Every structure is written in C-alpha cells, then in structure tokens.
C-alpha cells in the first residue's frame, strides 16, 4: 500500500520537522485535572465531522470554572440541556436543534456517566493505564466511549499521554499521505482492520527506521500540514 517513493517523502518530512512539534509527554494525564480530561473527551466528540468549532468550545469551557464538577451537580435532564447548549452555540457539526434528537449530546451524557461511574476521568484513565498493550487501550476506549472511534480514540490517548505507537488519521494527516502518493482505502475511517493495516505499515516503514514513535509522525503531519502541502 505504501510505496518506496512515498516512504522516502515521509522520511524527509520527518527529518525536517521532528524537532519542531508539540508532542504530549507520556503520563500527561496524571498532571491534568478531571475538568481538563473531561474537556479532552468533549473535544473528541465535537470534532467528528469537522474540527473548526473545537476552538470555540474550548474557549467557552475555559470561561467556566470546573464545568465537569458543575455538571455532576445537575440532574440527567439538566446535564443534557447544558451540554447541548454549548454544542449548539458553538456551531458543532451534527448537532440538532432539538436536544432530544441530538446524538452528540446523548453521547457526551453517556460518556459523562461512564467516567463518573469510575469516580472521575482521572480514575478512569488510571484504569486504562494499567492495560499494557496500546492496541487494547484503543479498543477499550472505542468500546466504552460513545462517538469516539478509530481516529478519535488514538487522538485522545496520544493527547493525554497514554499512547505512543499510533496514528490518528485526521483529515490533515490523510491529505498529507495522499500528497505523498499513498492511496487511502474508502473504508479507512470505519474499518478497524483497514485502519490498523495502514497504521502498522507506516509505523514499520517510516517510524521504526527513524527511531520515532507513531505519535511523532502523527503530530508532524497534523501540526506541519500547511508547510508540507
């Protein structure tokens, strides 16, 4: 799937930018608050279908003091209304006018209940950290979190410092790969086997020879997108 020419192009990109990226440190989640971690979960649901509104969502959440704790004080109905209001006001994609029909709102209410049942986001991630295999950590997030799938699970775990050898195939990352001559399968986003095959091939052919992790390649292609293409 990944030609020698494409590998050579990616290696040149890595060598040029590998010291210029902002890469979350492993274990970062330990220094993050429950509110920060909850915000990270929200963002992964927000960016499905379009990442632009995530800036407005972050700004709105940062203007409120510990929104996670505030939500815990509300009834289920009021939680749903509060979450929907933020998503709708920030223009998040796939958010319906009706709170009852909004799938992203329902997903976040479910995710909030999940982490609350584990005594908070940090306690939940402490449990994830005890899973030795990165692939299994990804699988658990996909299975347990609503609206967070192949790309989102990897991006979330990389962001909180619980995953290294993985690539989140964001639109920018996919555009760079196509720019380098790599044909992308139509079912890349939805087929976990197709996703894993391409991810593994890139890590084996590009990352390992350069002694970098998949997350380094991921962040280079995402953060340096404009410079590359």
Short mmCIF file of C-alpha atoms in Angstrom, two decimals:
data_model
loop_
_atom_site.label_atom_id
_atom_site.label_comp_id
_atom_site.label_asym_id
_atom_site.label_seq_id
_atom_site.Cartn_x
_atom_site.Cartn_y
_atom_site.Cartn_z
CA UNK A 1 0.00 0.00 0.00
CA UNK A 2 2.83 2.42 0.88
CA UNK A 3 5.39 2.65 -1.94
CA UNK A 4 9.13 3.20 -1.51
CA UNK A 5 8.75 6.65 -3.03
CA UNK A 6 6.06 7.60 -0.52
CA UNK A 7 8.17 6.26 2.35
CA UNK A 8 11.12 8.36 1.17
CA UNK A 9 8.94 11.50 1.06
CA UNK A 10 7.59 10.88 4.55
CA UNK A 11 11.08 10.28 5.93
CA UNK A 12 12.25 13.63 4.53
CA UNK A 13 9.26 15.34 6.15
CA UNK A 14 10.00 13.69 9.49
CA UNK A 15 13.69 14.65 9.41
CA UNK A 16 12.77 18.25 8.65
CA UNK A 17 10.14 18.76 11.35
CA UNK A 18 10.72 16.18 14.10
CA UNK A 19 12.26 18.72 16.47
CA UNK A 20 9.59 21.38 15.90
CA UNK A 21 6.43 19.68 17.10
CA UNK A 22 4.46 19.84 20.30
CA UNK A 23 4.17 16.22 21.48
CA UNK A 24 2.29 15.36 24.71
CA UNK A 25 4.52 13.57 27.19
CA UNK A 26 3.65 10.05 28.25
CA UNK A 27 1.80 10.15 31.54
CA UNK A 28 0.49 13.67 30.93
CA UNK A 29 -2.94 12.62 32.22
CA UNK A 30 -1.50 12.39 35.74
CA UNK A 31 -0.99 16.17 35.88
CA UNK A 32 -4.32 17.04 34.27
CA UNK A 33 -7.43 17.80 36.29
CA UNK A 34 -10.71 15.93 35.94
CA UNK A 35 -12.08 19.02 34.23
CA UNK A 36 -9.18 19.11 31.73
CA UNK A 37 -9.64 15.42 30.93
CA UNK A 38 -13.40 15.83 30.56
CA UNK A 39 -12.77 18.70 28.15
CA UNK A 40 -10.47 16.42 26.12
CA UNK A 41 -13.29 13.87 25.89
CA UNK A 42 -15.74 16.56 24.78
CA UNK A 43 -13.38 17.75 22.04
CA UNK A 44 -13.09 14.26 20.54
CA UNK A 45 -16.87 14.16 20.13
CA UNK A 46 -17.01 17.76 18.92
CA UNK A 47 -14.51 17.30 16.06
CA UNK A 48 -16.34 14.37 14.43
CA UNK A 49 -17.44 15.74 11.06
CA UNK A 50 -15.47 18.96 11.33
CA UNK A 51 -12.80 20.28 13.68
CA UNK A 52 -13.29 24.05 13.30
CA UNK A 53 -15.76 24.57 16.22
CA UNK A 54 -13.41 22.95 18.77
CA UNK A 55 -11.67 26.28 19.39
CA UNK A 56 -14.95 27.99 20.32
CA UNK A 57 -15.92 25.05 22.53
CA UNK A 58 -12.59 25.18 24.38
CA UNK A 59 -12.90 28.92 24.90
CA UNK A 60 -16.41 28.57 26.28
CA UNK A 61 -15.45 25.74 28.61
CA UNK A 62 -12.33 27.57 29.80
CA UNK A 63 -14.51 30.55 30.72
CA UNK A 64 -16.42 28.36 33.18
CA UNK A 65 -14.88 27.23 36.42
CA UNK A 66 -14.70 23.43 36.53
CA UNK A 67 -17.59 22.62 34.22
CA UNK A 68 -17.14 18.91 34.96
CA UNK A 69 -17.94 19.48 38.66
CA UNK A 70 -20.86 21.71 37.73
CA UNK A 71 -22.38 19.03 35.52
CA UNK A 72 -22.16 16.46 38.31
CA UNK A 73 -24.46 18.63 40.42
CA UNK A 74 -27.19 18.58 37.77
CA UNK A 75 -29.94 16.07 37.10
CA UNK A 76 -29.67 13.96 33.94
CA UNK A 77 -32.10 16.20 32.09
CA UNK A 78 -30.31 19.40 33.03
CA UNK A 79 -26.93 17.87 32.15
CA UNK A 80 -28.25 17.07 28.71
CA UNK A 81 -29.59 20.61 28.27
CA UNK A 82 -26.34 22.22 29.45
CA UNK A 83 -24.18 20.10 27.13
CA UNK A 84 -26.49 20.66 24.16
CA UNK A 85 -26.45 24.42 24.72
CA UNK A 86 -22.65 24.55 24.47
CA UNK A 87 -22.52 22.37 21.35
CA UNK A 88 -25.30 24.27 19.60
CA UNK A 89 -23.97 27.74 20.44
CA UNK A 90 -20.52 26.85 19.08
CA UNK A 91 -21.83 25.53 15.78
CA UNK A 92 -20.69 21.95 16.29
CA UNK A 93 -21.50 19.75 13.30
CA UNK A 94 -24.23 17.10 13.56
CA UNK A 95 -25.86 18.90 16.49
CA UNK A 96 -29.61 19.13 16.00
CA UNK A 97 -31.79 21.98 17.23
CA UNK A 98 -33.71 19.53 19.38
CA UNK A 99 -31.85 18.30 22.45
CA UNK A 100 -33.86 15.07 22.38
CA UNK A 101 -32.68 14.25 18.84
CA UNK A 102 -29.02 15.26 19.27
CA UNK A 103 -26.75 12.22 19.03
CA UNK A 104 -23.62 14.10 20.12
CA UNK A 105 -25.38 15.38 23.22
CA UNK A 106 -26.56 11.86 24.06
CA UNK A 107 -23.01 10.57 23.51
CA UNK A 108 -21.48 13.08 25.91
CA UNK A 109 -24.13 12.42 28.56
CA UNK A 110 -23.26 8.73 28.26
CA UNK A 111 -19.51 9.43 28.43
CA UNK A 112 -20.02 11.62 31.48
CA UNK A 113 -21.90 8.81 33.20
CA UNK A 114 -19.11 6.40 32.26
CA UNK A 115 -16.29 8.40 33.85
CA UNK A 116 -18.49 9.30 36.82
CA UNK A 117 -19.05 5.58 37.44
CA UNK A 118 -15.25 5.22 37.71
CA UNK A 119 -15.03 8.15 40.18
CA UNK A 120 -13.94 10.65 37.55
CA UNK A 121 -11.92 10.93 34.32
CA UNK A 122 -8.55 10.62 36.04
CA UNK A 123 -9.56 7.48 37.90
CA UNK A 124 -10.95 6.08 34.65
CA UNK A 125 -7.67 6.73 32.84
CA UNK A 126 -5.71 5.25 35.70
CA UNK A 127 -7.51 2.02 34.91
CA UNK A 128 -6.70 2.41 31.21
CA UNK A 129 -3.02 2.98 32.08
CA UNK A 130 -2.85 -0.46 33.69
CA UNK A 131 -3.60 -2.10 30.33
CA UNK A 132 -0.14 -2.96 28.92
CA UNK A 133 -0.96 -3.10 25.20
CA UNK A 134 -1.64 0.12 23.32
CA UNK A 135 -3.97 -1.70 20.93
CA UNK A 136 -6.07 -2.88 23.85
CA UNK A 137 -6.24 0.64 25.30
CA UNK A 138 -7.58 1.83 21.95
CA UNK A 139 -10.12 -0.99 21.86
CA UNK A 140 -11.42 -0.19 25.35
CA UNK A 141 -11.94 3.50 24.52
CA UNK A 142 -13.75 2.58 21.31
CA UNK A 143 -15.93 0.05 23.12
CA UNK A 144 -16.76 2.17 26.15
CA UNK A 145 -16.83 5.75 24.88
CA UNK A 146 -19.72 6.88 22.72
CA UNK A 147 -18.99 8.69 19.41
CA UNK A 148 -15.21 8.13 19.77
CA UNK A 149 -13.94 5.58 17.26
CA UNK A 150 -10.70 4.63 15.47
CA UNK A 151 -9.23 8.09 14.89
CA UNK A 152 -10.70 9.72 17.99
CA UNK A 153 -9.57 7.01 20.40
CA UNK A 154 -5.99 7.30 19.19
CA UNK A 155 -6.00 11.09 19.19
CA UNK A 156 -7.41 11.17 22.71
CA UNK A 157 -4.94 8.65 24.11
CA UNK A 158 -1.98 10.36 22.43
CA UNK A 159 -3.17 13.71 23.76
CA UNK A 160 -3.36 12.57 27.37
CA UNK A 161 -0.08 10.65 27.18
CA UNK A 162 -1.39 7.10 27.20
CA UNK A 163 -0.30 6.03 23.73
CA UNK A 164 2.78 6.35 21.52
CA UNK A 165 2.81 3.92 18.61
CA UNK A 166 -0.37 5.02 16.88
CA UNK A 167 -1.54 7.42 14.18
CA UNK A 168 -4.80 9.37 14.24
CA UNK A 169 -5.90 9.67 10.62
CA UNK A 170 -7.28 13.19 10.81
CA UNK A 171 -8.27 14.96 7.57
CA UNK A 172 -4.94 16.83 7.57
CA UNK A 173 -2.96 13.64 8.09
CA UNK A 174 -4.86 11.90 5.30
CA UNK A 175 -4.31 14.83 2.96
CA UNK A 176 -0.55 14.71 3.55
CA UNK A 177 -0.47 10.97 2.95
CA UNK A 178 -2.29 11.43 -0.36
CA UNK A 179 0.07 14.30 -1.18
CA UNK A 180 2.93 11.84 -0.70
CA UNK A 181 1.30 9.37 -3.11
CA UNK A 182 -0.39 6.98 -0.69
CA UNK A 183 -3.85 5.81 -1.84
CA UNK A 184 -6.27 5.71 1.07
CA UNK A 185 -8.94 2.99 1.34
CA UNK A 186 -12.54 4.21 1.23
CA UNK A 187 -13.30 2.43 4.50
CA UNK A 188 -10.25 3.75 6.38
CA UNK A 189 -12.32 5.65 8.94
CA UNK A 190 -14.80 2.87 9.68
CA UNK A 191 -12.94 -0.44 9.22
CA UNK A 192 -10.68 -1.16 12.18
CA UNK A 193 -8.70 -3.77 10.23
CA UNK A 194 -8.07 -1.45 7.29
CA UNK A 195 -7.12 1.30 9.72
CA UNK A 196 -4.69 -0.92 11.61
CA UNK A 197 -3.07 -2.23 8.40
CA UNK A 198 -2.16 1.24 7.14
CA UNK A 199 -1.15 2.43 10.60
CA UNK A 200 1.13 -0.58 11.13
CA UNK A 201 2.70 -0.22 7.69
CA UNK A 202 3.54 3.44 8.25
CA UNK A 203 4.99 2.73 11.68
CA UNK A 204 7.11 -0.17 10.39
CA UNK A 205 8.35 1.53 7.21
CA UNK A 206 8.69 5.15 8.35
CA UNK A 207 8.80 5.38 12.14
CA UNK A 208 10.91 2.40 13.18
CA UNK A 209 13.79 3.10 10.75
CA UNK A 210 13.92 6.68 12.05
CA UNK A 211 13.54 5.56 15.67
CA UNK A 212 10.44 7.63 16.32
CA UNK A 213 7.00 6.66 17.57
CA UNK A 214 3.83 6.72 15.53
CA UNK A 215 2.63 9.66 17.59
CA UNK A 216 5.62 11.73 16.42
CA UNK A 217 4.71 11.08 12.78
CA UNK A 218 1.07 11.83 13.59
CA UNK A 219 1.85 15.20 15.17
CA UNK A 220 4.27 16.19 12.40
CA UNK A 221 1.71 15.57 9.66
CA UNK A 222 -1.02 17.34 11.65
CA UNK A 223 0.88 20.32 13.04
CA UNK A 224 3.01 20.99 9.95
CA UNK A 225 0.22 20.42 7.45
CA UNK A 226 0.35 23.87 5.85
CA UNK A 227 4.12 23.82 5.47
CA UNK A 228 4.07 20.35 3.91
CA UNK A 229 1.29 20.77 1.35
#
